[in-house]
mmCIF file of C-alpha atoms and ligand atoms in Angstrom:
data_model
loop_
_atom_site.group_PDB
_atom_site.id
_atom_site.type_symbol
_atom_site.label_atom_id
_atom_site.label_comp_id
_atom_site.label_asym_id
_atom_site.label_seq_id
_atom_site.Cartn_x
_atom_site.Cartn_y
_atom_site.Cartn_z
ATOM 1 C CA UNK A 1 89.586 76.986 116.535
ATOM 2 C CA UNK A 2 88.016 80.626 115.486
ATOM 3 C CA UNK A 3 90.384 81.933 113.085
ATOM 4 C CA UNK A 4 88.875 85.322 114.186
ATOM 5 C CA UNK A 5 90.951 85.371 116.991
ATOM 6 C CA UNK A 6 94.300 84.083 116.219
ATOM 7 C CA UNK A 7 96.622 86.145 118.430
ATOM 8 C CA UNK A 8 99.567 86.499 115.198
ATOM 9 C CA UNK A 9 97.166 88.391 112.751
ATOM 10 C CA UNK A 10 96.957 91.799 113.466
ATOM 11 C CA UNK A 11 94.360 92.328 110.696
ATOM 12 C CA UNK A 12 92.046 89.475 109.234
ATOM 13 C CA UNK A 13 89.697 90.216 106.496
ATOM 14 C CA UNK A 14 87.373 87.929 105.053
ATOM 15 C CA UNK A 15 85.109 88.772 101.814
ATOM 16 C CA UNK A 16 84.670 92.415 102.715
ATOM 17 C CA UNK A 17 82.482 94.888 100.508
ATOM 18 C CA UNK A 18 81.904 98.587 101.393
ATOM 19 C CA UNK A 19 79.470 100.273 99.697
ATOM 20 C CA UNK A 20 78.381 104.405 99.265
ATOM 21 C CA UNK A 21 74.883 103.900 98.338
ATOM 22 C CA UNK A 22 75.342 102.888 95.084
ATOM 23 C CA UNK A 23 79.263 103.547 94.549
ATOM 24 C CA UNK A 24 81.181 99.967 95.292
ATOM 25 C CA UNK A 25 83.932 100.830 96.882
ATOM 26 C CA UNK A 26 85.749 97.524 98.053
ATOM 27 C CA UNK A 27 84.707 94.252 97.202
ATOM 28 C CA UNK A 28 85.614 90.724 98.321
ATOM 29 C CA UNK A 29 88.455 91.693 100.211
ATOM 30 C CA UNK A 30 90.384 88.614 102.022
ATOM 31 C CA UNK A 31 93.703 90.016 103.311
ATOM 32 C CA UNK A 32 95.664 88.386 106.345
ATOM 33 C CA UNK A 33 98.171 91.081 107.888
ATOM 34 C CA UNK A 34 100.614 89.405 110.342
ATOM 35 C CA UNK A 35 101.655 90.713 113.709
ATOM 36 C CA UNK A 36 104.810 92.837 113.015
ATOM 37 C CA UNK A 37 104.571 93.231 109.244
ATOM 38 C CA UNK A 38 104.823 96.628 107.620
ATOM 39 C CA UNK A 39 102.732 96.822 104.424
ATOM 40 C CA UNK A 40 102.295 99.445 102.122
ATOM 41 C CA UNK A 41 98.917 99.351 100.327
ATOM 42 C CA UNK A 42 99.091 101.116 97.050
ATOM 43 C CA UNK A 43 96.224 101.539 94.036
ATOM 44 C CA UNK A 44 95.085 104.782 91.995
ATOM 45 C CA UNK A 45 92.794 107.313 92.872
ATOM 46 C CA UNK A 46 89.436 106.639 94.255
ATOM 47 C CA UNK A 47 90.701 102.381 94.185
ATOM 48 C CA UNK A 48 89.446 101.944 97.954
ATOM 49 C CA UNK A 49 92.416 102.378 100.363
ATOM 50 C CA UNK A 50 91.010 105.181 102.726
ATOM 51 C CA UNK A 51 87.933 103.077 102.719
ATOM 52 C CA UNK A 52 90.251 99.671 103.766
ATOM 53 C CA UNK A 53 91.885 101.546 106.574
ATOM 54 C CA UNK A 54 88.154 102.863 107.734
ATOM 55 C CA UNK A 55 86.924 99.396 107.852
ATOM 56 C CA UNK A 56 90.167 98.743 109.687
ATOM 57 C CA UNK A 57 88.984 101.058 112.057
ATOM 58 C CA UNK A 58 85.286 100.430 112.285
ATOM 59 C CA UNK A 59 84.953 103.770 110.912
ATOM 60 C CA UNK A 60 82.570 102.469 107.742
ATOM 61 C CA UNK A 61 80.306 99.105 108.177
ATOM 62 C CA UNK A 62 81.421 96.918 105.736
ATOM 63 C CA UNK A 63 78.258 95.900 103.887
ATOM 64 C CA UNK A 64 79.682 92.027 103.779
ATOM 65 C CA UNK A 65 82.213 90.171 105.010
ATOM 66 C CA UNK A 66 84.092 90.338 108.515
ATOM 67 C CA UNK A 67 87.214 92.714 109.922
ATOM 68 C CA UNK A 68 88.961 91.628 113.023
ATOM 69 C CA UNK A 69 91.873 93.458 114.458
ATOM 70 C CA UNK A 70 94.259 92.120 116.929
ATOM 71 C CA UNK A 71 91.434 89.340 117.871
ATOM 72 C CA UNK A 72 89.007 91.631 118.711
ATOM 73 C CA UNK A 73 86.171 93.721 116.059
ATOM 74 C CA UNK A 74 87.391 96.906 114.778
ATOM 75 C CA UNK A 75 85.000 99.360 117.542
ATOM 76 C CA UNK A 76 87.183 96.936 120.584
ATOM 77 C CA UNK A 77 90.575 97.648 118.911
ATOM 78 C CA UNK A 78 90.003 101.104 118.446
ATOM 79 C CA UNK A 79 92.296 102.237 121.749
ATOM 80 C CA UNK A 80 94.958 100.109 120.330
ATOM 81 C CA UNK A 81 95.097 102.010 116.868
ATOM 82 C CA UNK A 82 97.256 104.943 115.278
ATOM 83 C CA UNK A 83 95.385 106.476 112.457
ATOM 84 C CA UNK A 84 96.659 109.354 110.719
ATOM 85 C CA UNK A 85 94.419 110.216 108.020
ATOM 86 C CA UNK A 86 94.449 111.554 105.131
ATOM 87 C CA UNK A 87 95.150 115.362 105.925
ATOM 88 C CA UNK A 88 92.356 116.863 103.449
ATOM 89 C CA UNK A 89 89.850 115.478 105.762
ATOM 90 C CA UNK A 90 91.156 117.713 108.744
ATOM 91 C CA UNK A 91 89.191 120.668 110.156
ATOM 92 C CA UNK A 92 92.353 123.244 110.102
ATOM 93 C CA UNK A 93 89.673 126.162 111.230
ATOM 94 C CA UNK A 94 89.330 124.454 114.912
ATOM 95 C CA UNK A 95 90.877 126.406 117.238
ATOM 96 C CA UNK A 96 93.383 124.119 118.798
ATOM 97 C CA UNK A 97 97.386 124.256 119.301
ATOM 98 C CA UNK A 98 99.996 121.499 117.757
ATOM 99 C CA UNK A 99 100.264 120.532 122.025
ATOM 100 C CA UNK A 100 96.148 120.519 122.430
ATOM 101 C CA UNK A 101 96.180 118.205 119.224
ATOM 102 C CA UNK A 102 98.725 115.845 120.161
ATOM 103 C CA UNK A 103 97.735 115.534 123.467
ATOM 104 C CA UNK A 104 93.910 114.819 121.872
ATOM 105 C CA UNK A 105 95.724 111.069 121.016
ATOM 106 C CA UNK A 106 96.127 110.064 125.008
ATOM 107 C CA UNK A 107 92.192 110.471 124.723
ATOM 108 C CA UNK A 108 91.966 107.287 122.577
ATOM 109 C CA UNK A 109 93.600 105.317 124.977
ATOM 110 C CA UNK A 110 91.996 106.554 128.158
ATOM 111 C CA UNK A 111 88.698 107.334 129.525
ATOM 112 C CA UNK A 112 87.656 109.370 127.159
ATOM 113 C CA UNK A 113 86.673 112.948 126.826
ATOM 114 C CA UNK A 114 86.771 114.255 130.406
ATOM 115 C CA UNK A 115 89.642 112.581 131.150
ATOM 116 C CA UNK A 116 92.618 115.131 133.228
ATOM 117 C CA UNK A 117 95.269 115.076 131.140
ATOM 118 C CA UNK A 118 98.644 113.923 134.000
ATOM 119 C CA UNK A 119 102.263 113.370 133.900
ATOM 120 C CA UNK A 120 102.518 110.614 132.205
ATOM 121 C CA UNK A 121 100.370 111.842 129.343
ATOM 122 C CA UNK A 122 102.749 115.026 129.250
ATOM 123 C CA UNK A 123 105.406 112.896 129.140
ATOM 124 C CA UNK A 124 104.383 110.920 125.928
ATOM 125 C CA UNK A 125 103.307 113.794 123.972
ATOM 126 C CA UNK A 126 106.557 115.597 125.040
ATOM 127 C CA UNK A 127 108.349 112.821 123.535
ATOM 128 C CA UNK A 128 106.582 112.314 120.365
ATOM 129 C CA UNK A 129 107.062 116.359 119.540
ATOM 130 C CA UNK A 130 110.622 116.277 119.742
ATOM 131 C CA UNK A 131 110.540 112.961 117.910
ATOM 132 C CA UNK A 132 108.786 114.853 115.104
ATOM 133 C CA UNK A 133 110.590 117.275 115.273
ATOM 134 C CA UNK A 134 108.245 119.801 116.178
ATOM 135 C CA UNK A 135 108.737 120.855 119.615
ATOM 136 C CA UNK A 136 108.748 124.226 118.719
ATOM 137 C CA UNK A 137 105.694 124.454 117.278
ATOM 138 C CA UNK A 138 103.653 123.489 120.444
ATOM 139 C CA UNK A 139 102.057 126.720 121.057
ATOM 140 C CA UNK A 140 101.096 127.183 117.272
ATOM 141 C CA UNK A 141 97.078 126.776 116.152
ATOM 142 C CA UNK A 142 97.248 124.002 113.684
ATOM 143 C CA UNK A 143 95.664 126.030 111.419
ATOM 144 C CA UNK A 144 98.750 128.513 110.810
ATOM 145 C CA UNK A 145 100.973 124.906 110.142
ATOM 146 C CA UNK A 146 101.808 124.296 106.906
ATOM 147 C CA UNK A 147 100.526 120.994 105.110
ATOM 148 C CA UNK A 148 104.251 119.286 105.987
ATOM 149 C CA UNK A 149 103.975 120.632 109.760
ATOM 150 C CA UNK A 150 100.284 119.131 110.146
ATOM 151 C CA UNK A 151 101.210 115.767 108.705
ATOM 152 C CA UNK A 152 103.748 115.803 111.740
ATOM 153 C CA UNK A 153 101.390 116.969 114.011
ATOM 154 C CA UNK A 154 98.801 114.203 112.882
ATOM 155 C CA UNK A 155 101.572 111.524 113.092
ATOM 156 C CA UNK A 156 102.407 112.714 116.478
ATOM 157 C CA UNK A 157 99.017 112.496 117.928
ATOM 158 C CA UNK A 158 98.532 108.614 116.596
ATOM 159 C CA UNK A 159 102.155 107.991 118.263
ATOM 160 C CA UNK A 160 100.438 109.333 121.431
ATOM 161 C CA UNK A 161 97.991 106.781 121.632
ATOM 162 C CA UNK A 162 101.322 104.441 121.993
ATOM 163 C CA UNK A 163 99.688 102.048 119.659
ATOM 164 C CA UNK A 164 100.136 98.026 118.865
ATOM 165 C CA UNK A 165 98.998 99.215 115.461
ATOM 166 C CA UNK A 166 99.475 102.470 113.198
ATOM 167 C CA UNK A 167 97.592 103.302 110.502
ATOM 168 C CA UNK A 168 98.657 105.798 107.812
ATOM 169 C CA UNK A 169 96.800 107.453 105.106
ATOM 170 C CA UNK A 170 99.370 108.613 102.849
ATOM 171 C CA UNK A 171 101.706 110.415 105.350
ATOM 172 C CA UNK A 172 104.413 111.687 103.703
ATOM 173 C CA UNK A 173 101.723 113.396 100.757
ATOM 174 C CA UNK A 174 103.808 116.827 100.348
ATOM 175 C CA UNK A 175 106.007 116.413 102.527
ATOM 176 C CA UNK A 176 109.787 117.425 101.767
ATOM 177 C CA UNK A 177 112.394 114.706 100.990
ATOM 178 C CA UNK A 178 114.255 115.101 104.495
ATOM 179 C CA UNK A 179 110.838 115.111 106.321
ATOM 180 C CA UNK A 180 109.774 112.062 104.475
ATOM 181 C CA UNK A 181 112.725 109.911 105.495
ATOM 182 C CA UNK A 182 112.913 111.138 108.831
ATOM 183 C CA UNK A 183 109.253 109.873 109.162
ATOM 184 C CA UNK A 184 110.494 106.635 107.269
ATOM 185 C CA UNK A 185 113.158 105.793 109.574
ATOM 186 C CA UNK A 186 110.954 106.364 112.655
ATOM 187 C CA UNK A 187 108.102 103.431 111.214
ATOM 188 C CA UNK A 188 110.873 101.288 110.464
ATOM 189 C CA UNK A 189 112.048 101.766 114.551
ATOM 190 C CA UNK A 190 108.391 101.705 115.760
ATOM 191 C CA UNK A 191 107.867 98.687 113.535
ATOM 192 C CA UNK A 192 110.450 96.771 115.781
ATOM 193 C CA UNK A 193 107.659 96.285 118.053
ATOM 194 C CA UNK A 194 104.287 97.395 116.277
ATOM 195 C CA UNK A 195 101.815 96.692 112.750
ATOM 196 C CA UNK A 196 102.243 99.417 110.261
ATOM 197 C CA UNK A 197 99.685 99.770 107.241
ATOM 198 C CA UNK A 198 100.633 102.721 105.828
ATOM 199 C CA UNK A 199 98.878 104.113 102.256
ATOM 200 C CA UNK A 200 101.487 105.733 99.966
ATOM 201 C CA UNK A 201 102.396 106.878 95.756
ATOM 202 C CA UNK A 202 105.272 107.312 97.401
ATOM 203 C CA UNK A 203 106.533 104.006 96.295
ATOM 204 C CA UNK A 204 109.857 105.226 95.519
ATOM 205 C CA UNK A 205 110.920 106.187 99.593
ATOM 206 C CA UNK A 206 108.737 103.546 101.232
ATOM 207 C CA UNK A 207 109.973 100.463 99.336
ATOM 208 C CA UNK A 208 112.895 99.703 101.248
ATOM 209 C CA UNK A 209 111.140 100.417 104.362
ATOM 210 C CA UNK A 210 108.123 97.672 103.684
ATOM 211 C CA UNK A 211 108.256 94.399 104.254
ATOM 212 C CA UNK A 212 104.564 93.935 101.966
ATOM 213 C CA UNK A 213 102.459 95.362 99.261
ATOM 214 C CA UNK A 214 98.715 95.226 98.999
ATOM 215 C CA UNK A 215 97.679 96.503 95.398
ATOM 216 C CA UNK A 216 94.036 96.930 95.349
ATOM 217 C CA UNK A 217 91.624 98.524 93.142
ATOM 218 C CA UNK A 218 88.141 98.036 94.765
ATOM 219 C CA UNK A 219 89.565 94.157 94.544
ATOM 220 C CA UNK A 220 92.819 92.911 96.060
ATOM 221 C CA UNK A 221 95.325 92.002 93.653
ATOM 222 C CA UNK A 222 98.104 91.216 95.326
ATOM 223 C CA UNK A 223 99.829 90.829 98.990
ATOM 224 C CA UNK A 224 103.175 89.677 99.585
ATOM 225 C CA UNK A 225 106.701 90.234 98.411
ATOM 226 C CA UNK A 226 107.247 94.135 98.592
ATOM 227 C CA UNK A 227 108.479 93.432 94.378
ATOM 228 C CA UNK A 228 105.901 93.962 91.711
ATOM 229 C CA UNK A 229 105.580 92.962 88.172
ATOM 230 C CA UNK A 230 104.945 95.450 85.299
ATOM 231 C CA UNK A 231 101.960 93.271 84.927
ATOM 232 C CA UNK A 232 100.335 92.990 88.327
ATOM 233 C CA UNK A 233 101.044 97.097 88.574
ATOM 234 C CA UNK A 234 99.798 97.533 85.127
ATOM 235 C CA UNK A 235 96.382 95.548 85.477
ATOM 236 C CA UNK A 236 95.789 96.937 89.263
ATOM 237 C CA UNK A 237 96.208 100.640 87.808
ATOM 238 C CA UNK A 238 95.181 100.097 84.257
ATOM 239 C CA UNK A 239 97.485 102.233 82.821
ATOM 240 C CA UNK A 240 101.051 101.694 80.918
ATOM 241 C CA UNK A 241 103.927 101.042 83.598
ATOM 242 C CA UNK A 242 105.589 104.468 82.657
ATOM 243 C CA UNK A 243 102.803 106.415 84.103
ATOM 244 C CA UNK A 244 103.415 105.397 87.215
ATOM 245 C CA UNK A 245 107.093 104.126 87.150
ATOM 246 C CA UNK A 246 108.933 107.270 88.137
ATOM 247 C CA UNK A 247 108.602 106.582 91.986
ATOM 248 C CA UNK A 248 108.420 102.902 91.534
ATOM 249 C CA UNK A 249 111.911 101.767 91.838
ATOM 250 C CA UNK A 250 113.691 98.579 89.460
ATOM 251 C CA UNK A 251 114.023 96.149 92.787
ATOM 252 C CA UNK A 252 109.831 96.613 93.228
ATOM 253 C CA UNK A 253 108.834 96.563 89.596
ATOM 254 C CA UNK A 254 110.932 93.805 88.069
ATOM 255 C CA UNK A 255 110.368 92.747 85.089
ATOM 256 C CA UNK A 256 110.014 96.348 82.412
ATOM 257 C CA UNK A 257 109.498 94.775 79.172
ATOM 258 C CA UNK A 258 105.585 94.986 79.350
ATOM 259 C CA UNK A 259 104.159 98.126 77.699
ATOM 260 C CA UNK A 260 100.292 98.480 78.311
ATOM 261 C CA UNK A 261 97.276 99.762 76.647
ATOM 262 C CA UNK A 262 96.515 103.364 77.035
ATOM 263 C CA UNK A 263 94.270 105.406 80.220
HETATM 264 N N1 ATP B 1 81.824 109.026 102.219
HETATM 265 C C1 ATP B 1 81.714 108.638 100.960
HETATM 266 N N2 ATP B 1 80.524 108.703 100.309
HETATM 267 C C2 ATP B 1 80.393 108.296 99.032
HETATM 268 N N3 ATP B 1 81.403 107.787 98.293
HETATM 269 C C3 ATP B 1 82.600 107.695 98.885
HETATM 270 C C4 ATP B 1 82.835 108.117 100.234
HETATM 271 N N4 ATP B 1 84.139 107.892 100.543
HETATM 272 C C5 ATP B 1 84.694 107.373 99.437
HETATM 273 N N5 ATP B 1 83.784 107.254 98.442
HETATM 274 C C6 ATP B 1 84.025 106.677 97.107
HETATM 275 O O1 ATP B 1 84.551 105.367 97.287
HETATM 276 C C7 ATP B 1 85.592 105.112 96.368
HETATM 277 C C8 ATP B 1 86.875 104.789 97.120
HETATM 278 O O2 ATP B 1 87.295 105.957 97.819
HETATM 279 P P1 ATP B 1 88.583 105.970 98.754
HETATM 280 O O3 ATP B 1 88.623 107.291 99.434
HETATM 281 O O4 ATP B 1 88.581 104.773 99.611
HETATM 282 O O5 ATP B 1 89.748 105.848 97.662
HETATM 283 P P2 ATP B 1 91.322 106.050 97.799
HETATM 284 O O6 ATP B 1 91.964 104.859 97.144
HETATM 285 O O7 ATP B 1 91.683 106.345 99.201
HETATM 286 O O8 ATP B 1 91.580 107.337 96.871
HETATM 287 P P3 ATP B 1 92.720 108.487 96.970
HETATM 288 O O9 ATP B 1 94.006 107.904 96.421
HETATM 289 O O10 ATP B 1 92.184 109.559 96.069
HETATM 290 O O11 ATP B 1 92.823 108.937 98.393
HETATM 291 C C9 ATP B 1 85.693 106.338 95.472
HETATM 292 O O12 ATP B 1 84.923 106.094 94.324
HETATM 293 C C10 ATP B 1 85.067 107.441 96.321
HETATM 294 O O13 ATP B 1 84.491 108.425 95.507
HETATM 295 MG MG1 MG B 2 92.518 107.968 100.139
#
């Protein structure tokens, strides 16, 4: 039977690499993500998860190894995906309202550009604003939004694709505590039917929401159990526990006896 195209994996990844030129950015990834499992993948700065969630989404070429999502390679599954990335990379100067830009998701999952927006499309994006709460925003260019309203609006439009799978590059990334949880709660609901992979530091808020951590650091060093050792967290960031441990609650880092060598 090809594994490849096991219907209960939303995400299979065997002995991926992605390489800049001559920056390695992941290598020898293997990571099996069931169908329905919400997993937080966590790892410093510059360890490789914006790059995972691009290979996710055929958005880099992984320079070995294989990606398959939901069966299918990453360019076939790419009308089934959320993405909401990482909101540095977002062009705030277009000239485009919070409506235009959630509406923009329905694109994914239809014909394309010259598609005629109808009803139904309306009707979704309608639904995901006041989800968000940011109905009221609508008319707003998303470049007067503030970095919390954008995330929103950016969460909104992957919603709007209506999704089997959503993928998050650190969503809640100054966003206020209220905002955060609200956004929280609505994964875990969405979740009840659809894959979340969702990037976070925010260990702290997203712990009791996930039901697995990926810890990688150009390597994977661990997937399973959302609850971490002081020594898997201290030898996938390199640094003494305490440097990361406010936000990292007791249930997910166990054991705190471990002290570490210096960054
Ligand atoms: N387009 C690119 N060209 C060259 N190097 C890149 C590119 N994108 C990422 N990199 C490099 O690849 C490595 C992994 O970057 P990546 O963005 O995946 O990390 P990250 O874990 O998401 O970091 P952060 O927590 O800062 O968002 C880093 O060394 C980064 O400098
Ligand atoms: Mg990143």
């Amino acid at each position: 039977m090809n594994i490849d195209a096991q219907p209960d994996y939303a995400v299979l990844i065997k002995d991926l690499s992605v390489d800049y030129g001559k920056i390695a950015a992941l290598q020898a990834i293997d990571l099996q993500i069931p169908q329905g499992d919400f997993v937080g993948i966590i790892g410093p700065n510059g360890s490789g998860k914006s790059s995972l969630l691009k290979a996710i989404l055929g958005l880099v070429r992984p320079t070995k190894g294989t990606v398959s999502v939901l069966g299918m390679s990453p360019g076939e599954a790419r009308s089934s995906i959320g993405y909401v990335p990482q909101a540095a990379n977002i062009d705030r100067d277009f000239p485009i309202t919070v409506g235009e830009a959630v509406l923009m998701g329905r694109l994914v999952k239809r014909a394309g550009l010259f598609h005629r927006y109808d009803q139904e499309d309306h009707k979704v994006v309608d639904h995901y604003l006041q989800r968000l709460e940011i109905a009221d925003l609508v008319d707003r260019q998303i470049g007067q939004l503030s970095g919390g309203q954008l995330k929103r609006v950016l969460i909104a439009r992957a919603l709007a694709v209506e999704p089997r799978m959503l993928l998050l590059d650190e969503p809640t990334a100054g966003v206020d505590t209220y905002s955060s949880s609200h956004i929280y709660e609505l994964l875990r609901e969405l979740n009840r039917d659809i894959t979340i992979i969702i990037v976070t530091h925010d260990t702290l808020a997203v712990s009791a929401y996930l039901k697995s951590i990926a810890c990688i650091n150009q390597s994977l060093y661990y997937h399973g159990d959302p609850s971490l050792s002081s020594e898997l967290i201290m030898k996938v960031y390199g640094c003494p526990v305490e440097l990361i441990a406010h936000g990292v609650p007791h249930r997910v880092l166990g054991d705190h006896s471990h002290g570490g060598p210096s960054c």
